[in-house]
């Protein structure tokens, strides 16, 4: 399941200022949307190390030196940039 979130993690890291190299990121208290679940699950803490999701937990994650992002009232969704297609463009 963590690999499904990789696209979102890469997307978030790509938005870092001036294209700076990926840093470790801890997204705290975020709701996770998964096509395998009927409802969003959360709050969850998601740790991204070296551009890859390293941990997803409902408990606090210790991440010294990681940039922290408050995900409260926000959603993390897998593959969100790939799920939007215009049929007229694909034909």
PDB file of N, CA and C in Angstrom, residues 34-83:
ATOM      1  N   UNK A  34      -7.842   6.512  -0.018  1.00  0.00           N
ATOM      2  CA  UNK A  34      -7.368   5.329  -0.730  1.00  0.00           C
ATOM      3  C   UNK A  34      -8.530   4.729  -1.509  1.00  0.00           C
ATOM      4  N   UNK A  35      -8.287   4.293  -2.751  1.00  0.00           N
ATOM      5  CA  UNK A  35      -9.365   3.661  -3.510  1.00  0.00           C
ATOM      6  C   UNK A  35      -9.816   2.345  -2.883  1.00  0.00           C
ATOM      7  N   UNK A  36      -9.019   1.814  -1.958  1.00  0.00           N
ATOM      8  CA  UNK A  36      -9.355   0.563  -1.299  1.00  0.00           C
ATOM      9  C   UNK A  36     -10.273   0.751  -0.095  1.00  0.00           C
ATOM     10  N   UNK A  37     -10.497   2.002   0.306  1.00  0.00           N
ATOM     11  CA  UNK A  37     -11.335   2.310   1.464  1.00  0.00           C
ATOM     12  C   UNK A  37     -12.528   3.145   1.033  1.00  0.00           C
ATOM     13  N   UNK A  38     -13.659   2.924   1.676  1.00  0.00           N
ATOM     14  CA  UNK A  38     -14.862   3.700   1.357  1.00  0.00           C
ATOM     15  C   UNK A  38     -14.763   5.131   1.870  1.00  0.00           C
ATOM     16  N   UNK A  39     -13.978   5.339   2.922  1.00  0.00           N
ATOM     17  CA  UNK A  39     -13.829   6.668   3.518  1.00  0.00           C
ATOM     18  C   UNK A  39     -12.350   6.955   3.758  1.00  0.00           C
ATOM     19  N   UNK A  40     -12.061   8.223   3.891  1.00  0.00           N
ATOM     20  CA  UNK A  40     -10.688   8.626   4.213  1.00  0.00           C
ATOM     21  C   UNK A  40     -10.340   8.120   5.612  1.00  0.00           C
ATOM     22  N   UNK A  41      -9.096   7.706   5.799  1.00  0.00           N
ATOM     23  CA  UNK A  41      -8.642   7.274   7.109  1.00  0.00           C
ATOM     24  C   UNK A  41      -7.747   8.352   7.700  1.00  0.00           C
ATOM     25  N   UNK A  42      -7.854   8.518   8.975  1.00  0.00           N
ATOM     26  CA  UNK A  42      -7.003   9.518   9.584  1.00  0.00           C
ATOM     27  C   UNK A  42      -7.473   9.867  10.963  1.00  0.00           C
ATOM     28  N   UNK A  43      -6.755  10.715  11.619  1.00  0.00           N
ATOM     29  CA  UNK A  43      -5.525  11.335  11.131  1.00  0.00           C
ATOM     30  C   UNK A  43      -4.361  10.340  11.146  1.00  0.00           C
ATOM     31  N   UNK A  44      -3.470  10.503  10.194  1.00  0.00           N
ATOM     32  CA  UNK A  44      -2.275   9.664  10.076  1.00  0.00           C
ATOM     33  C   UNK A  44      -1.044  10.560   9.946  1.00  0.00           C
ATOM     34  N   UNK A  45       0.084  10.004  10.277  1.00  0.00           N
ATOM     35  CA  UNK A  45       1.367  10.675  10.117  1.00  0.00           C
ATOM     36  C   UNK A  45       2.135   9.927   9.039  1.00  0.00           C
ATOM     37  N   UNK A  46       2.703  10.652   8.082  1.00  0.00           N
ATOM     38  CA  UNK A  46       3.395  10.052   6.953  1.00  0.00           C
ATOM     39  C   UNK A  46       4.812  10.609   6.897  1.00  0.00           C
ATOM     40  N   UNK A  47       5.784   9.712   6.951  1.00  0.00           N
ATOM     41  CA  UNK A  47       7.188  10.104   6.898  1.00  0.00           C
ATOM     42  C   UNK A  47       7.753   9.757   5.526  1.00  0.00           C
ATOM     43  N   UNK A  48       8.346  10.757   4.880  1.00  0.00           N
ATOM     44  CA  UNK A  48       8.973  10.584   3.570  1.00  0.00           C
ATOM     45  C   UNK A  48      10.465  10.814   3.739  1.00  0.00           C
ATOM     46  N   UNK A  49      11.253   9.787   3.429  1.00  0.00           N
ATOM     47  CA  UNK A  49      12.710   9.854   3.527  1.00  0.00           C
ATOM     48  C   UNK A  49      13.310   9.626   2.156  1.00  0.00           C
ATOM     49  N   UNK A  50      14.192  10.510   1.738  1.00  0.00           N
ATOM     50  CA  UNK A  50      14.860  10.389   0.435  1.00  0.00           C
ATOM     51  C   UNK A  50      13.863  10.205  -0.707  1.00  0.00           C
ATOM     52  N   UNK A  51      12.729  10.911  -0.634  1.00  0.00           N
ATOM     53  CA  UNK A  51      11.749  10.877  -1.710  1.00  0.00           C
ATOM     54  C   UNK A  51      10.838   9.666  -1.723  1.00  0.00           C
ATOM     55  N   UNK A  52      10.913   8.815  -0.696  1.00  0.00           N
ATOM     56  CA  UNK A  52      10.066   7.621  -0.638  1.00  0.00           C
ATOM     57  C   UNK A  52       9.334   7.572   0.700  1.00  0.00           C
ATOM     58  N   UNK A  53       8.109   7.074   0.662  1.00  0.00           N
ATOM     59  CA  UNK A  53       7.353   6.936   1.903  1.00  0.00           C
ATOM     60  C   UNK A  53       7.991   5.845   2.740  1.00  0.00           C
ATOM     61  N   UNK A  54       8.400   6.211   3.948  1.00  0.00           N
ATOM     62  CA  UNK A  54       9.079   5.279   4.833  1.00  0.00           C
ATOM     63  C   UNK A  54       8.144   4.727   5.900  1.00  0.00           C
ATOM     64  N   UNK A  55       7.122   5.517   6.275  1.00  0.00           N
ATOM     65  CA  UNK A  55       6.253   5.089   7.355  1.00  0.00           C
ATOM     66  C   UNK A  55       4.918   5.810   7.289  1.00  0.00           C
ATOM     67  N   UNK A  56       3.855   5.075   7.599  1.00  0.00           N
ATOM     68  CA  UNK A  56       2.517   5.640   7.768  1.00  0.00           C
ATOM     69  C   UNK A  56       2.005   5.104   9.099  1.00  0.00           C
ATOM     70  N   UNK A  57       1.602   6.005   9.994  1.00  0.00           N
ATOM     71  CA  UNK A  57       1.219   5.572  11.328  1.00  0.00           C
ATOM     72  C   UNK A  57       0.137   6.464  11.905  1.00  0.00           C
ATOM     73  N   UNK A  58      -0.663   5.868  12.800  1.00  0.00           N
ATOM     74  CA  UNK A  58      -1.632   6.681  13.538  1.00  0.00           C
ATOM     75  C   UNK A  58      -1.012   7.188  14.840  1.00  0.00           C
ATOM     76  N   UNK A  59       0.249   6.798  15.094  1.00  0.00           N
ATOM     77  CA  UNK A  59       0.984   7.261  16.263  1.00  0.00           C
ATOM     78  C   UNK A  59       2.028   8.289  15.824  1.00  0.00           C
ATOM     79  N   UNK A  60       2.489   9.116  16.756  1.00  0.00           N
ATOM     80  CA  UNK A  60       3.529  10.096  16.402  1.00  0.00           C
ATOM     81  C   UNK A  60       4.773   9.400  15.844  1.00  0.00           C
ATOM     82  N   UNK A  61       5.412  10.044  14.876  1.00  0.00           N
ATOM     83  CA  UNK A  61       6.641   9.534  14.274  1.00  0.00           C
ATOM     84  C   UNK A  61       7.768  10.492  14.638  1.00  0.00           C
ATOM     85  N   UNK A  62       8.858   9.944  15.151  1.00  0.00           N
ATOM     86  CA  UNK A  62      10.038  10.754  15.471  1.00  0.00           C
ATOM     87  C   UNK A  62      10.857  10.914  14.203  1.00  0.00           C
ATOM     88  N   UNK A  63      11.111  12.148  13.804  1.00  0.00           N
ATOM     89  CA  UNK A  63      11.845  12.408  12.567  1.00  0.00           C
ATOM     90  C   UNK A  63      12.714  13.647  12.755  1.00  0.00           C
ATOM     91  N   UNK A  64      13.858  13.464  13.360  1.00  0.00           N
ATOM     92  CA  UNK A  64      14.768  14.589  13.599  1.00  0.00           C
ATOM     93  C   UNK A  64      15.271  15.132  12.270  1.00  0.00           C
ATOM     94  N   UNK A  65      15.196  16.443  12.128  1.00  0.00           N
ATOM     95  CA  UNK A  65      15.692  17.101  10.932  1.00  0.00           C
ATOM     96  C   UNK A  65      14.727  17.126   9.758  1.00  0.00           C
ATOM     97  N   UNK A  66      13.604  16.436   9.875  1.00  0.00           N
ATOM     98  CA  UNK A  66      12.633  16.423   8.779  1.00  0.00           C
ATOM     99  C   UNK A  66      11.815  17.711   8.780  1.00  0.00           C
ATOM    100  N   UNK A  67      11.493  18.173   7.588  1.00  0.00           N
ATOM    101  CA  UNK A  67      10.582  19.307   7.466  1.00  0.00           C
ATOM    102  C   UNK A  67       9.202  18.815   7.882  1.00  0.00           C
ATOM    103  N   UNK A  68       8.498  19.577   8.696  1.00  0.00           N
ATOM    104  CA  UNK A  68       7.176  19.180   9.174  1.00  0.00           C
ATOM    105  C   UNK A  68       6.104  19.944   8.415  1.00  0.00           C
ATOM    106  N   UNK A  69       5.075  19.222   8.034  1.00  0.00           N
ATOM    107  CA  UNK A  69       3.935  19.808   7.336  1.00  0.00           C
ATOM    108  C   UNK A  69       2.682  19.419   8.097  1.00  0.00           C
ATOM    109  N   UNK A  70       1.893  20.415   8.523  1.00  0.00           N
ATOM    110  CA  UNK A  70       0.662  20.142   9.246  1.00  0.00           C
ATOM    111  C   UNK A  70      -0.429  19.776   8.239  1.00  0.00           C
ATOM    112  N   UNK A  71      -0.883  18.526   8.289  1.00  0.00           N
ATOM    113  CA  UNK A  71      -1.900  18.055   7.361  1.00  0.00           C
ATOM    114  C   UNK A  71      -3.314  18.123   7.904  1.00  0.00           C
ATOM    115  N   UNK A  72      -3.486  18.746   9.070  1.00  0.00           N
ATOM    116  CA  UNK A  72      -4.825  18.837   9.674  1.00  0.00           C
ATOM    117  C   UNK A  72      -5.808  19.496   8.698  1.00  0.00           C
ATOM    118  N   UNK A  73      -6.977  18.870   8.540  1.00  0.00           N
ATOM    119  CA  UNK A  73      -8.032  19.327   7.627  1.00  0.00           C
ATOM    120  C   UNK A  73      -7.605  19.250   6.160  1.00  0.00           C
ATOM    121  N   UNK A  74      -6.623  18.399   5.871  1.00  0.00           N
ATOM    122  CA  UNK A  74      -6.173  18.199   4.492  1.00  0.00           C
ATOM    123  C   UNK A  74      -6.184  16.713   4.168  1.00  0.00           C
ATOM    124  N   UNK A  75      -6.106  16.385   2.879  1.00  0.00           N
ATOM    125  CA  UNK A  75      -6.149  15.002   2.423  1.00  0.00           C
ATOM    126  C   UNK A  75      -4.902  14.665   1.621  1.00  0.00           C
ATOM    127  N   UNK A  76      -4.426  13.443   1.783  1.00  0.00           N
ATOM    128  CA  UNK A  76      -3.333  12.909   0.983  1.00  0.00           C
ATOM    129  C   UNK A  76      -3.944  11.792   0.147  1.00  0.00           C
ATOM    130  N   UNK A  77      -3.856  11.918  -1.184  1.00  0.00           N
ATOM    131  CA  UNK A  77      -4.512  10.962  -2.074  1.00  0.00           C
ATOM    132  C   UNK A  77      -3.502  10.354  -3.044  1.00  0.00           C
ATOM    133  N   UNK A  78      -3.520   9.037  -3.183  1.00  0.00           N
ATOM    134  CA  UNK A  78      -2.569   8.383  -4.089  1.00  0.00           C
ATOM    135  C   UNK A  78      -2.914   8.629  -5.549  1.00  0.00           C
ATOM    136  N   UNK A  79      -1.911   8.905  -6.346  1.00  0.00           N
ATOM    137  CA  UNK A  79      -2.093   9.006  -7.792  1.00  0.00           C
ATOM    138  C   UNK A  79      -3.034  10.096  -8.254  1.00  0.00           C
ATOM    139  N   UNK A  80      -3.240  11.131  -7.479  1.00  0.00           N
ATOM    140  CA  UNK A  80      -4.218  12.164  -7.825  1.00  0.00           C
ATOM    141  C   UNK A  80      -3.898  12.828  -9.156  1.00  0.00           C
ATOM    142  N   UNK A  81      -2.623  12.965  -9.486  1.00  0.00           N
ATOM    143  CA  UNK A  81      -2.303  13.629 -10.748  1.00  0.00           C
ATOM    144  C   UNK A  81      -2.498  12.707 -11.938  1.00  0.00           C
ATOM    145  N   UNK A  82      -2.566  11.391 -11.710  1.00  0.00           N
ATOM    146  CA  UNK A  82      -2.781  10.454 -12.805  1.00  0.00           C
ATOM    147  C   UNK A  82      -4.248  10.103 -13.014  1.00  0.00           C
ATOM    148  N   UNK A  83      -5.092  10.443 -12.038  1.00  0.00           N
ATOM    149  CA  UNK A  83      -6.478  10.010 -12.117  1.00  0.00           C
ATOM    150  C   UNK A  83      -7.363  10.936 -12.952  1.00  0.00           C
TER     151      UNK A  83
END
